Coordinates of C-alpha atoms in Angstrom, one line a residue:
M12 CA 35.5 223.6 105.5
I13 CA 37.2 224.7 109.0
G14 CA 34.7 225.6 111.3
P15 CA 34.7 228.1 114.1
E16 CA 35.7 225.5 116.7
D17 CA 38.6 224.2 114.8
D18 CA 42.1 225.0 115.6
L19 CA 45.3 223.4 114.3
S20 CA 45.8 220.8 116.9
T21 CA 42.3 219.3 116.3
L22 CA 42.8 219.2 112.7
I23 CA 46.2 217.6 113.4
D24 CA 44.4 214.8 115.6
R25 CA 41.6 214.0 112.9
H26 CA 44.5 213.9 109.9
D27 CA 42.5 216.2 107.9
H28 CA 45.6 217.1 105.4
L29 CA 43.6 219.7 103.4
N30 CA 42.3 221.7 106.1
I31 CA 45.7 221.9 108.0
L32 CA 47.0 223.6 104.8
R33 CA 44.1 225.6 104.7
Y34 CA 44.6 226.8 108.2
I35 CA 48.2 227.3 108.0
R36 CA 47.3 229.8 105.0
A37 CA 44.5 231.5 106.2
H38 CA 46.7 232.2 109.4
K39 CA 49.8 233.0 107.7
L40 CA 51.8 230.6 109.5
R41 CA 55.3 229.3 109.1
E42 CA 54.8 225.9 109.7
S43 CA 56.9 224.3 107.1
Q44 CA 57.6 220.7 108.6
L45 CA 53.7 220.5 109.0
V46 CA 52.7 221.5 105.6
V47 CA 55.6 219.0 103.9
A48 CA 54.3 216.2 106.0
H49 CA 50.3 216.8 105.5
G50 CA 50.8 218.2 101.9
S51 CA 52.8 214.9 100.7
K52 CA 49.8 213.0 102.5
L53 CA 47.4 214.7 100.4
F54 CA 48.7 214.6 97.0
G55 CA 49.9 211.1 97.6
I56 CA 53.6 211.8 97.0
V57 CA 55.6 208.7 95.9
Y58 CA 59.2 208.7 96.4
D59 CA 61.1 206.4 93.7
E60 CA 63.6 204.5 95.9
N61 CA 65.1 202.8 92.7
D62 CA 66.2 206.5 91.8
N63 CA 69.9 206.1 91.6
V64 CA 71.2 209.8 92.6
D65 CA 74.6 210.5 94.1
D66 CA 74.0 213.2 96.5
D67 CA 75.8 211.7 99.7
D68 CA 72.9 209.8 101.1
N69 CA 70.7 212.7 101.1
E70 CA 67.1 211.5 102.0
N71 CA 65.7 213.9 99.5
A72 CA 67.9 212.7 96.7
V73 CA 64.9 210.7 95.1
V74 CA 62.8 211.3 92.1
V75 CA 59.2 212.7 93.3
N76 CA 56.1 211.6 91.8
I77 CA 52.7 213.3 92.6
T78 CA 50.0 211.0 92.0
G79 CA 47.1 213.0 93.4
G80 CA 46.0 210.8 96.4
G81 CA 43.3 212.3 98.1
A82 CA 43.9 215.7 96.2
K83 CA 42.1 214.3 93.1
S84 CA 38.9 215.8 93.8
L85 CA 40.3 219.4 94.5
G86 CA 39.0 222.2 92.3
H87 CA 41.7 224.0 90.2
A88 CA 42.2 226.6 92.3
E89 CA 42.5 224.7 95.7
R90 CA 44.9 222.4 94.1
L91 CA 47.0 225.0 92.7
A92 CA 47.1 226.8 96.2
A93 CA 48.2 223.6 97.9
L94 CA 50.9 222.8 95.3
E95 CA 52.1 226.3 95.6
Q96 CA 52.2 226.1 99.3
L97 CA 53.8 222.7 99.3
C98 CA 56.6 223.8 97.1
V99 CA 57.7 227.0 99.0
A100 CA 57.5 224.8 102.4
S101 CA 59.8 222.2 100.7
L102 CA 62.3 224.9 99.8
D103 CA 62.0 226.0 103.4
V104 CA 62.9 222.7 105.0
G105 CA 65.7 222.4 102.0
N106 CA 63.5 219.3 100.0
I107 CA 64.8 220.3 96.4
R108 CA 63.2 217.0 94.7
L109 CA 59.9 217.7 96.3
A110 CA 59.9 221.3 95.2
E111 CA 60.7 220.3 91.8
G112 CA 57.8 217.8 91.8
C113 CA 55.7 220.5 92.8
L114 CA 56.7 222.7 90.3
A115 CA 56.3 219.6 87.4
A116 CA 52.7 219.1 88.8
I117 CA 51.7 222.8 88.5
T118 CA 52.6 223.2 84.8
A119 CA 52.2 219.4 83.6
A120 CA 49.3 219.0 81.3
G121 CA 46.9 216.4 82.6
A122 CA 47.5 217.8 86.3
G123 CA 44.2 216.7 87.3
G124 CA 45.0 212.9 87.1
A125 CA 47.2 210.7 84.9
N126 CA 45.0 210.2 82.1
S127 CA 43.4 213.5 82.3
N128 CA 43.4 216.1 79.2
S129 CA 43.0 219.0 81.4
A130 CA 45.4 222.2 81.2
P131 CA 48.0 222.9 83.6
L132 CA 47.5 224.8 86.2
V133 CA 49.4 227.8 85.2
T134 CA 51.6 228.0 82.4
K135 CA 55.5 228.5 82.5
S136 CA 55.3 232.0 81.5
S137 CA 53.0 233.1 84.1
T138 CA 53.7 235.6 87.0
R139 CA 52.5 233.1 89.6
Y140 CA 54.7 230.2 88.1
R141 CA 57.9 232.2 87.5
K142 CA 57.7 233.5 91.3
L143 CA 58.0 229.9 92.7
V144 CA 61.0 229.2 89.9
G145 CA 62.5 232.3 91.9
L146 CA 62.5 230.9 94.8
Y147 CA 63.8 227.7 93.8
L148 CA 66.7 229.0 92.0
E149 CA 67.4 231.0 95.1
A150 CA 67.4 227.8 97.3
T151 CA 69.7 226.0 94.8
G152 CA 72.5 228.9 94.8
D153 CA 71.4 230.0 91.4
Y154 CA 71.6 233.9 92.5
E155 CA 72.4 235.2 89.0
N156 CA 69.5 233.4 87.3
A157 CA 67.0 234.2 90.2
S158 CA 68.0 237.9 89.8
S159 CA 67.9 237.7 86.3
L160 CA 64.1 236.4 86.5
Y161 CA 63.2 239.0 89.3
R162 CA 64.6 242.0 86.7
Q163 CA 62.2 240.6 84.3
L164 CA 59.3 240.6 86.2
L165 CA 60.0 244.1 87.6
A166 CA 60.4 245.6 84.0
E167 CA 57.0 243.9 83.1
N168 CA 55.8 245.3 86.3
P169 CA 57.6 248.0 88.7
S170 CA 55.3 247.7 91.4
N171 CA 55.8 243.8 91.8
S172 CA 56.8 243.9 95.6
H173 CA 57.5 240.3 95.7
A174 CA 60.3 240.7 92.9
A175 CA 62.0 243.7 94.7
K176 CA 62.0 242.1 98.0
R177 CA 63.8 239.1 96.7
Q178 CA 66.2 241.0 94.9
Y179 CA 67.5 242.7 98.3
C180 CA 66.8 238.8 99.7
I181 CA 69.5 237.5 97.1
L182 CA 72.0 240.4 97.7
A183 CA 71.8 240.2 101.6
A184 CA 72.4 236.2 101.4
Q185 CA 75.9 236.9 99.8
P186 CA 78.4 238.2 102.4
N187 CA 80.4 240.1 99.8
K188 CA 77.4 242.4 98.9
Q189 CA 76.0 243.8 102.2
V190 CA 76.6 247.2 100.9
E191 CA 74.6 246.5 97.8
A192 CA 71.5 244.9 99.9
M193 CA 71.3 247.8 102.3
A194 CA 70.8 250.2 99.3
C195 CA 68.7 247.9 97.5
L196 CA 66.5 247.6 100.7
N197 CA 66.5 251.4 101.3
E198 CA 65.2 251.8 97.9
Y199 CA 62.6 249.3 98.3
L200 CA 61.3 251.1 101.1
M201 CA 61.5 254.3 99.2
N202 CA 58.7 252.7 96.9
H203 CA 56.9 250.7 99.3
P204 CA 57.1 252.9 102.4
G205 CA 54.1 251.3 104.1
D206 CA 55.7 247.7 104.3
A207 CA 56.3 247.2 108.0
A208 CA 58.3 243.9 107.6
A209 CA 60.6 245.8 105.5
W210 CA 61.0 248.5 107.7
Y211 CA 61.6 245.5 110.6
Q212 CA 64.4 244.2 108.3
M213 CA 66.0 247.6 108.1
Y214 CA 65.9 248.1 112.0
Q215 CA 68.0 244.8 112.1
V216 CA 70.5 246.0 109.4
R217 CA 70.9 249.6 111.2
L218 CA 71.4 247.8 114.4
S219 CA 74.3 245.5 112.9
V220 CA 76.1 248.8 111.9
C221 CA 75.5 250.4 115.2
D222 CA 73.3 253.1 114.0
Y223 CA 70.9 253.3 116.9
E224 CA 69.1 256.3 116.0
G225 CA 68.6 254.8 112.5
A226 CA 67.2 251.8 114.1
A227 CA 64.8 253.8 116.0
Y228 CA 63.6 255.4 113.5
C229 CA 62.8 252.4 111.6
L230 CA 60.7 250.7 114.4
E231 CA 58.6 254.2 114.6
E232 CA 57.7 253.1 111.4
V233 CA 56.9 249.8 112.3
I234 CA 54.9 251.0 115.2
L235 CA 52.5 252.8 112.7
A236 CA 51.9 249.3 111.4
C237 CA 51.5 247.4 114.9
P238 CA 50.9 250.2 117.6
L239 CA 49.6 247.6 120.2
D240 CA 52.8 245.4 120.1
S241 CA 54.4 245.9 123.4
N242 CA 57.7 243.9 122.1
V243 CA 58.0 246.3 119.5
H244 CA 57.9 249.4 122.0
T245 CA 60.4 247.5 124.0
L246 CA 62.8 247.4 121.1
C247 CA 62.2 250.9 120.2
G248 CA 62.9 252.2 123.7
E249 CA 65.9 250.1 123.8
A250 CA 67.0 251.5 120.6
Y251 CA 66.6 255.3 121.9
A252 CA 68.2 254.4 125.4
T253 CA 71.6 253.1 123.3
A254 CA 71.4 255.9 121.2
G255 CA 71.8 258.2 124.2
G256 CA 71.2 261.9 124.7
L257 CA 68.9 263.7 126.9
A258 CA 66.0 263.7 124.0
S259 CA 66.5 260.0 123.0
T260 CA 66.3 258.7 126.9
K261 CA 63.2 260.7 127.3
L262 CA 61.9 259.1 124.1
A263 CA 63.0 255.5 125.3
R264 CA 61.2 256.0 128.7
K265 CA 58.0 257.0 126.9
H266 CA 58.1 254.0 124.7
L267 CA 59.0 251.3 127.7
A268 CA 56.2 252.7 129.8
L269 CA 53.8 252.2 126.7
A270 CA 55.5 248.5 126.2
I271 CA 54.6 247.8 130.2
Q272 CA 51.0 249.7 129.7
L273 CA 50.4 247.1 127.0
N274 CA 51.8 244.3 128.8
A275 CA 52.5 244.4 132.5
N276 CA 54.3 241.2 132.5
N277 CA 57.0 242.3 130.1
L278 CA 60.2 241.8 132.1
R279 CA 62.5 242.9 129.5
A280 CA 60.7 246.2 129.5
W281 CA 60.8 246.5 133.0
Y282 CA 64.3 246.3 133.2
A283 CA 65.0 248.6 130.1
L284 CA 62.7 251.0 131.9
L285 CA 65.1 251.1 134.6
S286 CA 68.0 251.5 132.9
A287 CA 66.4 254.4 130.6
S288 CA 65.5 256.1 133.7
E289 CA 69.1 255.9 134.7
S290 CA 70.5 256.9 132.0
Y291 CA 68.2 260.0 131.4
L292 CA 69.1 261.2 134.8
E293 CA 72.9 260.5 134.0
E294 CA 72.4 262.9 130.9
V295 CA 70.8 265.6 132.8
Q296 CA 74.0 265.7 135.3
K297 CA 76.4 265.7 132.4
L298 CA 75.0 268.8 130.9
T299 CA 74.3 270.2 134.5
T300 CA 78.4 270.0 135.2
S301 CA 79.0 271.0 131.5
T302 CA 81.4 273.9 130.5
S303 CA 78.3 275.8 129.2
G304 CA 77.0 275.8 133.1
G305 CA 74.1 273.6 132.5
V306 CA 72.2 276.5 130.4
G307 CA 69.1 275.2 128.1
K308 CA 67.9 276.0 125.1
N309 CA 65.3 278.7 126.9
G310 CA 68.2 280.5 129.1
K311 CA 67.2 278.1 132.3
R312 CA 69.5 275.6 133.7
V313 CA 68.9 272.1 132.4
A314 CA 67.9 271.2 135.7
E315 CA 65.1 273.8 136.0
E316 CA 63.9 273.0 132.4
E317 CA 63.7 269.4 133.1
E318 CA 62.4 269.4 136.8
E319 CA 59.5 267.4 136.3
S320 CA 60.9 264.9 134.1
I321 CA 63.5 264.2 136.7
E322 CA 60.8 263.8 139.1
V323 CA 59.3 261.3 136.6
A324 CA 62.1 259.7 136.3
K325 CA 63.0 259.1 139.7
E326 CA 59.5 257.7 140.6
L327 CA 59.9 255.0 137.6
I328 CA 63.1 253.6 138.8
K329 CA 61.4 253.4 142.1
L330 CA 58.1 251.6 140.4
A331 CA 60.5 249.4 138.1
G332 CA 62.4 248.2 141.4
E333 CA 59.2 247.6 142.9
K334 CA 57.8 245.3 140.1
L335 CA 61.3 243.2 139.9
V336 CA 61.2 242.7 143.7
Q337 CA 57.8 241.3 143.3
V338 CA 58.5 238.9 140.6
Y339 CA 62.0 237.3 141.8
K340 CA 61.0 237.5 145.6
G341 CA 62.0 234.3 147.1
K342 CA 63.8 233.1 143.7
K343 CA 67.6 232.9 143.2
M344 CA 67.7 235.6 141.1
M345 CA 66.8 237.8 144.2
G346 CA 70.4 238.5 145.3
I347 CA 71.4 240.0 141.6
V348 CA 68.3 242.0 141.3
E349 CA 68.9 243.6 144.5
R350 CA 72.4 244.6 143.8
I351 CA 71.0 246.0 140.4
L352 CA 68.4 247.9 142.6
K353 CA 70.8 249.1 145.1
E354 CA 72.9 250.7 142.2
S355 CA 70.0 252.3 140.9
S356 CA 68.9 253.9 144.1
E357 CA 72.4 255.7 144.1
S358 CA 70.9 257.7 141.2
L359 CA 67.7 258.9 143.4

Protein backbone atom coordinates (compact mmCIF):
# COMPACT_ATOMS: atom_id res chain seq x y z
CA MET A 1 0.00 0.00 0.00
CA ILE A 2 0.96 3.65 -0.39
CA GLY A 3 2.85 4.99 2.60
CA PRO A 4 2.52 8.56 3.96
CA GLU A 5 6.00 9.37 2.64
CA ASP A 6 5.20 8.27 -0.91
CA ASP A 7 4.41 10.84 -3.58
CA LEU A 8 3.78 10.40 -7.28
CA SER A 9 7.34 11.13 -8.40
CA THR A 10 8.72 8.61 -5.88
CA LEU A 11 6.33 5.93 -7.10
CA ILE A 12 7.26 6.65 -10.72
CA ASP A 13 10.97 6.35 -9.90
CA ARG A 14 10.29 2.97 -8.29
CA HIS A 15 8.21 1.83 -11.30
CA ASP A 16 5.48 0.90 -8.83
CA HIS A 17 2.72 0.65 -11.42
CA LEU A 18 -0.06 -0.47 -9.08
CA ASN A 19 0.52 2.24 -6.49
CA ILE A 20 0.84 4.89 -9.19
CA LEU A 21 -2.71 4.05 -10.25
CA ARG A 22 -3.83 3.98 -6.61
CA TYR A 23 -2.26 7.37 -5.94
CA ILE A 24 -3.90 8.97 -8.98
CA ARG A 25 -7.30 7.54 -7.98
CA ALA A 26 -6.94 8.58 -4.36
CA HIS A 27 -6.00 12.17 -5.24
CA LYS A 28 -8.48 12.37 -8.14
CA LEU A 29 -5.79 13.53 -10.56
CA ARG A 30 -6.26 13.74 -14.31
CA GLU A 31 -3.02 12.11 -15.41
CA SER A 32 -4.31 10.08 -18.33
CA GLN A 33 -0.94 9.59 -20.03
CA LEU A 34 0.56 8.24 -16.81
CA VAL A 35 -2.40 5.92 -16.24
CA VAL A 36 -2.13 4.53 -19.78
CA ALA A 37 1.64 4.04 -19.54
CA HIS A 38 1.73 2.38 -16.13
CA GLY A 39 -1.62 0.63 -16.46
CA SER A 40 -0.42 -1.02 -19.66
CA LYS A 41 2.70 -2.27 -17.88
CA LEU A 42 0.71 -3.44 -14.87
CA PHE A 43 -1.60 -5.57 -16.98
CA GLY A 44 1.12 -6.75 -19.37
CA ILE A 45 -0.79 -5.43 -22.34
CA VAL A 46 0.37 -6.83 -25.65
CA TYR A 47 -0.31 -5.13 -28.98
CA ASP A 48 -0.76 -7.54 -31.89
CA GLU A 49 1.45 -6.04 -34.58
CA ASN A 50 0.15 -8.58 -37.14
CA ASP A 51 -3.33 -7.13 -37.04
CA ASN A 52 -4.11 -5.66 -40.45
CA VAL A 53 -6.29 -2.70 -39.63
CA ASP A 54 -6.45 0.13 -42.13
CA ASP A 55 -6.53 3.23 -39.93
CA ASP A 56 -4.20 5.67 -41.68
CA ASP A 57 -1.15 4.27 -39.88
CA ASN A 58 -2.62 5.19 -36.48
CA GLU A 59 -0.39 3.61 -33.85
CA ASN A 60 -3.51 2.74 -31.84
CA ALA A 61 -4.93 0.68 -34.74
CA VAL A 62 -3.88 -2.65 -33.20
CA VAL A 63 -5.59 -5.41 -31.31
CA VAL A 64 -5.09 -5.20 -27.55
CA ASN A 65 -4.54 -8.36 -25.54
CA ILE A 66 -4.63 -7.97 -21.76
CA THR A 67 -2.69 -10.95 -20.52
CA GLY A 68 -2.51 -10.11 -16.85
CA GLY A 69 1.14 -9.15 -16.29
CA GLY A 70 1.82 -8.05 -12.74
CA ALA A 71 -1.91 -7.75 -12.05
CA LYS A 72 -2.55 -11.50 -11.89
CA SER A 73 -2.47 -11.49 -8.09
CA LEU A 74 -4.86 -8.54 -7.74
CA GLY A 75 -8.11 -9.02 -5.90
CA HIS A 76 -11.45 -8.72 -7.66
CA ALA A 77 -12.17 -5.13 -6.56
CA GLU A 78 -8.64 -3.84 -7.17
CA ARG A 79 -8.47 -5.37 -10.63
CA LEU A 80 -11.84 -3.91 -11.61
CA ALA A 81 -10.90 -0.44 -10.32
CA ALA A 82 -7.61 -0.47 -12.23
CA LEU A 83 -9.23 -1.65 -15.46
CA GLU A 84 -11.94 1.03 -15.18
CA GLN A 85 -9.28 3.66 -14.56
CA LEU A 86 -7.25 2.48 -17.54
CA CYS A 87 -10.34 2.39 -19.76
CA VAL A 88 -11.33 5.99 -18.97
CA ALA A 89 -7.74 7.22 -19.35
CA SER A 90 -7.37 5.50 -22.72
CA LEU A 91 -10.53 7.22 -23.96
CA ASP A 92 -9.16 10.52 -22.66
CA VAL A 93 -6.01 10.18 -24.78
CA GLY A 94 -7.86 8.78 -27.80
CA ASN A 95 -6.61 5.19 -27.57
CA ILE A 96 -9.88 3.52 -28.56
CA ARG A 97 -8.40 0.05 -29.06
CA LEU A 98 -7.01 0.00 -25.55
CA ALA A 99 -10.40 1.00 -24.17
CA GLU A 100 -12.01 -1.84 -26.12
CA GLY A 101 -9.48 -4.25 -24.62
CA CYS A 102 -10.29 -3.02 -21.11
CA LEU A 103 -14.05 -3.38 -21.68
CA ALA A 104 -13.52 -6.91 -22.98
CA ALA A 105 -11.33 -7.83 -19.99
CA ILE A 106 -13.89 -6.47 -17.53
CA THR A 107 -16.69 -8.68 -18.82
CA ALA A 108 -14.69 -11.72 -20.01
CA ALA A 109 -15.20 -14.97 -18.13
CA GLY A 110 -11.93 -16.12 -16.63
CA ALA A 111 -10.66 -12.56 -16.27
CA GLY A 112 -8.31 -13.71 -13.56
CA GLY A 113 -6.21 -15.63 -16.06
CA ALA A 114 -6.28 -17.38 -19.41
CA ASN A 115 -7.27 -20.76 -17.96
CA SER A 116 -9.33 -19.50 -15.05
CA ASN A 117 -12.99 -20.33 -14.54
CA SER A 118 -13.67 -17.20 -12.54
CA ALA A 119 -16.69 -15.07 -13.30
CA PRO A 120 -16.45 -11.74 -15.16
CA LEU A 121 -15.63 -8.71 -13.02
CA VAL A 122 -19.02 -7.18 -13.80
CA THR A 123 -21.87 -8.14 -16.10
CA LYS A 124 -22.72 -6.25 -19.27
CA SER A 125 -26.10 -5.30 -17.81
CA SER A 126 -24.61 -3.64 -14.72
CA THR A 127 -24.75 0.13 -14.33
CA ARG A 128 -21.02 0.24 -13.64
CA TYR A 129 -20.18 -1.36 -16.98
CA ARG A 130 -22.75 0.61 -18.98
CA LYS A 131 -21.25 3.88 -17.72
CA LEU A 132 -17.97 2.88 -19.36
CA VAL A 133 -19.77 1.85 -22.54
CA GLY A 134 -21.45 5.26 -22.65
CA LEU A 135 -18.07 6.99 -22.45
CA TYR A 136 -16.76 4.68 -25.17
CA LEU A 137 -19.69 5.55 -27.46
CA GLU A 138 -19.09 9.26 -26.87
CA ALA A 139 -15.40 8.90 -27.68
CA THR A 140 -16.23 7.20 -30.96
CA GLY A 141 -18.74 9.91 -31.89
CA ASP A 142 -21.82 7.69 -31.54
CA TYR A 143 -23.81 10.31 -29.65
CA GLU A 144 -27.21 8.84 -30.51
CA ASN A 145 -26.56 5.46 -28.90
CA ALA A 146 -24.69 7.06 -25.99
CA SER A 147 -27.65 9.34 -25.29
CA SER A 148 -30.04 6.38 -25.54
CA LEU A 149 -27.96 4.45 -23.01
CA TYR A 150 -27.92 7.37 -20.57
CA ARG A 151 -31.69 7.81 -20.93
CA GLN A 152 -32.07 4.16 -20.03
CA LEU A 153 -29.86 4.60 -16.96
CA LEU A 154 -31.90 7.64 -15.88
CA ALA A 155 -35.15 5.75 -16.36
CA GLU A 156 -33.83 3.05 -14.03
CA ASN A 157 -32.48 5.58 -11.52
CA PRO A 158 -33.53 9.26 -11.91
CA SER A 159 -30.88 10.29 -9.36
CA ASN A 160 -28.03 8.97 -11.52
CA SER A 161 -26.00 12.18 -11.70
CA HIS A 162 -23.34 10.66 -13.96
CA ALA A 163 -25.86 9.88 -16.70
CA ALA A 164 -27.46 13.31 -16.36
CA LYS A 165 -24.09 15.08 -16.69
CA ARG A 166 -23.11 12.99 -19.70
CA GLN A 167 -26.37 13.94 -21.42
CA TYR A 168 -25.27 17.56 -21.15
CA CYS A 169 -21.77 16.74 -22.39
CA ILE A 170 -23.19 15.04 -25.48
CA LEU A 171 -25.25 18.12 -26.36
CA ALA A 172 -22.38 20.52 -25.58
CA ALA A 173 -20.09 18.58 -27.93
CA GLN A 174 -22.42 19.32 -30.87
CA PRO A 175 -22.18 22.93 -32.15
CA ASN A 176 -25.77 22.95 -33.40
CA LYS A 177 -27.25 21.97 -30.03
CA GLN A 178 -25.91 24.66 -27.71
CA VAL A 179 -29.38 25.91 -26.73
CA GLU A 180 -30.47 22.38 -25.79
CA ALA A 181 -27.20 21.94 -23.90
CA MET A 182 -27.83 25.07 -21.83
CA ALA A 183 -31.36 23.90 -21.00
CA CYS A 184 -30.02 20.46 -20.07
CA LEU A 185 -27.41 21.94 -17.74
CA ASN A 186 -30.00 24.22 -16.16
CA GLU A 187 -32.27 21.23 -15.49
CA TYR A 188 -29.34 19.31 -14.02
CA LEU A 189 -28.57 22.15 -11.61
CA MET A 190 -32.19 22.32 -10.52
CA ASN A 191 -31.97 18.66 -9.53
CA HIS A 192 -28.36 18.79 -8.23
CA PRO A 193 -27.84 22.30 -6.79
CA GLY A 194 -24.84 21.21 -4.74
CA ASP A 195 -22.63 20.27 -7.71
CA ALA A 196 -19.91 22.94 -7.74
CA ALA A 197 -18.35 21.63 -10.97
CA ALA A 198 -21.68 22.01 -12.76
CA TRP A 199 -22.04 25.57 -11.47
CA TYR A 200 -18.57 26.36 -12.78
CA GLN A 201 -19.57 24.92 -16.16
CA MET A 202 -22.67 27.12 -16.13
CA TYR A 203 -20.43 30.10 -15.30
CA GLN A 204 -18.45 29.41 -18.47
CA VAL A 205 -21.67 29.09 -20.47
CA ARG A 206 -23.06 32.40 -19.11
CA LEU A 207 -19.71 34.04 -19.78
CA SER A 208 -19.81 32.86 -23.41
CA VAL A 209 -23.10 34.72 -23.97
CA CYS A 210 -21.91 37.84 -22.08
CA ASP A 211 -24.30 37.33 -19.17
CA TYR A 212 -21.90 38.62 -16.54
CA GLU A 213 -24.44 38.91 -13.75
CA GLY A 214 -25.46 35.31 -14.36
CA ALA A 215 -21.80 34.30 -14.43
CA ALA A 216 -21.20 35.99 -11.08
CA TYR A 217 -24.24 34.23 -9.59
CA CYS A 218 -22.83 30.86 -10.71
CA LEU A 219 -19.48 31.61 -9.11
CA GLU A 220 -21.19 32.56 -5.85
CA GLU A 221 -22.52 28.99 -5.82
CA VAL A 222 -19.02 27.66 -6.52
CA ILE A 223 -17.67 29.73 -3.62
CA LEU A 224 -20.08 27.96 -1.26
CA ALA A 225 -18.17 24.77 -2.03
CA CYS A 226 -14.65 26.26 -1.93
CA PRO A 227 -14.75 29.54 0.05
CA LEU A 228 -10.97 29.68 0.48
CA ASP A 229 -10.06 29.51 -3.22
CA SER A 230 -8.45 32.82 -4.16
CA ASN A 231 -8.80 32.20 -7.89
CA VAL A 232 -12.56 31.66 -7.71
CA HIS A 233 -13.02 34.91 -5.76
CA THR A 234 -10.92 36.65 -8.43
CA LEU A 235 -13.12 35.34 -11.25
CA CYS A 236 -16.24 36.31 -9.32
CA GLY A 237 -14.92 39.83 -8.75
CA GLU A 238 -14.07 40.18 -12.44
CA ALA A 239 -17.58 39.06 -13.43
CA TYR A 240 -19.20 41.60 -11.11
CA ALA A 241 -16.88 44.35 -12.31
CA THR A 242 -17.65 43.60 -15.96
CA ALA A 243 -21.40 43.54 -15.25
CA GLY A 244 -21.08 47.15 -14.10
CA GLY A 245 -23.30 49.25 -11.91
CA LEU A 246 -22.78 50.66 -8.44
CA ALA A 247 -23.83 47.54 -6.50
CA SER A 248 -21.90 45.15 -8.75
CA THR A 249 -18.64 47.10 -8.58
CA LYS A 250 -18.86 47.17 -4.79
CA LEU A 251 -19.35 43.40 -4.74
CA ALA A 252 -16.42 43.09 -7.14
CA ARG A 253 -14.18 44.98 -4.69
CA LYS A 254 -15.22 42.71 -1.82
CA HIS A 255 -14.46 39.50 -3.69
CA LEU A 256 -11.16 40.80 -5.05
CA ALA A 257 -10.06 42.03 -1.63
CA LEU A 258 -10.87 38.61 -0.20
CA ALA A 259 -8.93 36.95 -3.03
CA ILE A 260 -5.89 39.01 -2.06
CA GLN A 261 -6.39 38.25 1.61
CA LEU A 262 -6.32 34.55 0.75
CA ASN A 263 -3.31 34.94 -1.54
CA ALA A 264 -1.31 38.15 -1.31
CA ASN A 265 0.67 37.20 -4.44
CA ASN A 266 -2.40 36.94 -6.67
CA LEU A 267 -1.37 39.62 -9.20
CA ARG A 268 -4.47 39.13 -11.30
CA ALA A 269 -6.57 40.03 -8.25
CA TRP A 270 -4.43 43.13 -7.58
CA TYR A 271 -4.91 44.39 -11.15
CA ALA A 272 -8.63 43.60 -11.01
CA LEU A 273 -9.00 45.35 -7.65
CA LEU A 274 -7.40 48.46 -9.11
CA SER A 275 -9.74 48.36 -12.10
CA ALA A 276 -12.87 47.56 -10.08
CA SER A 277 -12.20 50.41 -7.64
CA GLU A 278 -11.81 52.83 -10.55
CA SER A 279 -15.05 51.52 -12.09
CA TYR A 280 -16.85 52.06 -8.80
CA LEU A 281 -15.72 55.70 -8.65
CA GLU A 282 -16.84 56.17 -12.26
CA GLU A 283 -20.28 54.75 -11.40
CA VAL A 284 -20.60 57.18 -8.50
CA GLN A 285 -19.62 60.04 -10.80
CA LYS A 286 -22.22 59.01 -13.38
CA LEU A 287 -25.01 58.89 -10.80
CA THR A 288 -23.92 62.19 -9.27
CA THR A 289 -24.13 63.98 -12.62
CA SER A 290 -27.29 62.19 -13.80
CA THR A 291 -30.52 64.00 -14.72
CA SER A 292 -32.05 62.96 -11.36
CA GLY A 293 -29.54 65.18 -9.63
CA GLY A 294 -27.68 62.24 -8.17
CA VAL A 295 -30.28 61.62 -5.45
CA GLY A 296 -30.10 58.15 -3.89
CA LYS A 297 -32.74 55.88 -2.38
CA ASN A 298 -32.74 57.64 1.00
CA GLY A 299 -33.21 61.09 -0.45
CA LYS A 300 -29.54 61.94 -0.04
CA ARG A 301 -27.15 62.59 -2.85
CA VAL A 302 -25.26 59.50 -4.00
CA ALA A 303 -21.92 61.09 -3.14
CA GLU A 304 -23.10 61.55 0.45
CA GLU A 305 -24.50 58.02 0.78
CA GLU A 306 -21.32 56.52 -0.65
CA GLU A 307 -18.88 58.85 1.10
CA GLU A 308 -17.27 56.14 3.23
CA SER A 309 -17.17 53.65 0.35
CA ILE A 310 -15.58 56.26 -1.92
CA GLU A 311 -12.75 56.71 0.54
CA VAL A 312 -12.30 52.94 0.73
CA ALA A 313 -12.09 52.76 -3.07
CA LYS A 314 -9.42 55.46 -3.17
CA GLU A 315 -7.37 53.70 -0.51
CA LEU A 316 -7.65 50.43 -2.41
CA ILE A 317 -6.36 52.11 -5.57
CA LYS A 318 -3.37 53.45 -3.65
CA LEU A 319 -2.73 50.07 -2.01
CA ALA A 320 -2.92 48.20 -5.32
CA GLY A 321 -0.59 50.75 -6.91
CA GLU A 322 1.99 50.33 -4.17
CA LYS A 323 1.85 46.54 -4.49
CA LEU A 324 2.32 46.61 -8.28
CA VAL A 325 5.24 49.05 -8.00
CA GLN A 326 6.84 46.77 -5.42
CA VAL A 327 6.44 43.72 -7.67
CA TYR A 328 7.66 45.30 -10.92
CA LYS A 329 10.32 47.63 -9.59
CA GLY A 330 13.46 47.29 -11.74
CA LYS A 331 11.72 45.09 -14.32
CA LYS A 332 10.87 45.75 -17.97
CA MET A 333 7.15 45.91 -17.21
CA MET A 334 7.66 48.84 -14.85
CA GLY A 335 7.10 51.44 -17.58
CA ILE A 336 3.72 49.97 -18.49
CA VAL A 337 2.70 49.69 -14.83
CA GLU A 338 3.61 53.34 -14.24
CA ARG A 339 1.38 54.43 -17.13
CA ILE A 340 -1.49 52.37 -15.73
CA LEU A 341 -1.02 53.87 -12.27
CA LYS A 342 -0.81 57.38 -13.69
CA GLU A 343 -4.23 56.93 -15.28
CA SER A 344 -5.57 55.48 -12.02
CA SER A 345 -4.31 58.45 -9.98
CA GLU A 346 -6.50 60.76 -12.07
CA SER A 347 -9.60 59.24 -10.48
CA LEU A 348 -8.41 60.01 -6.94
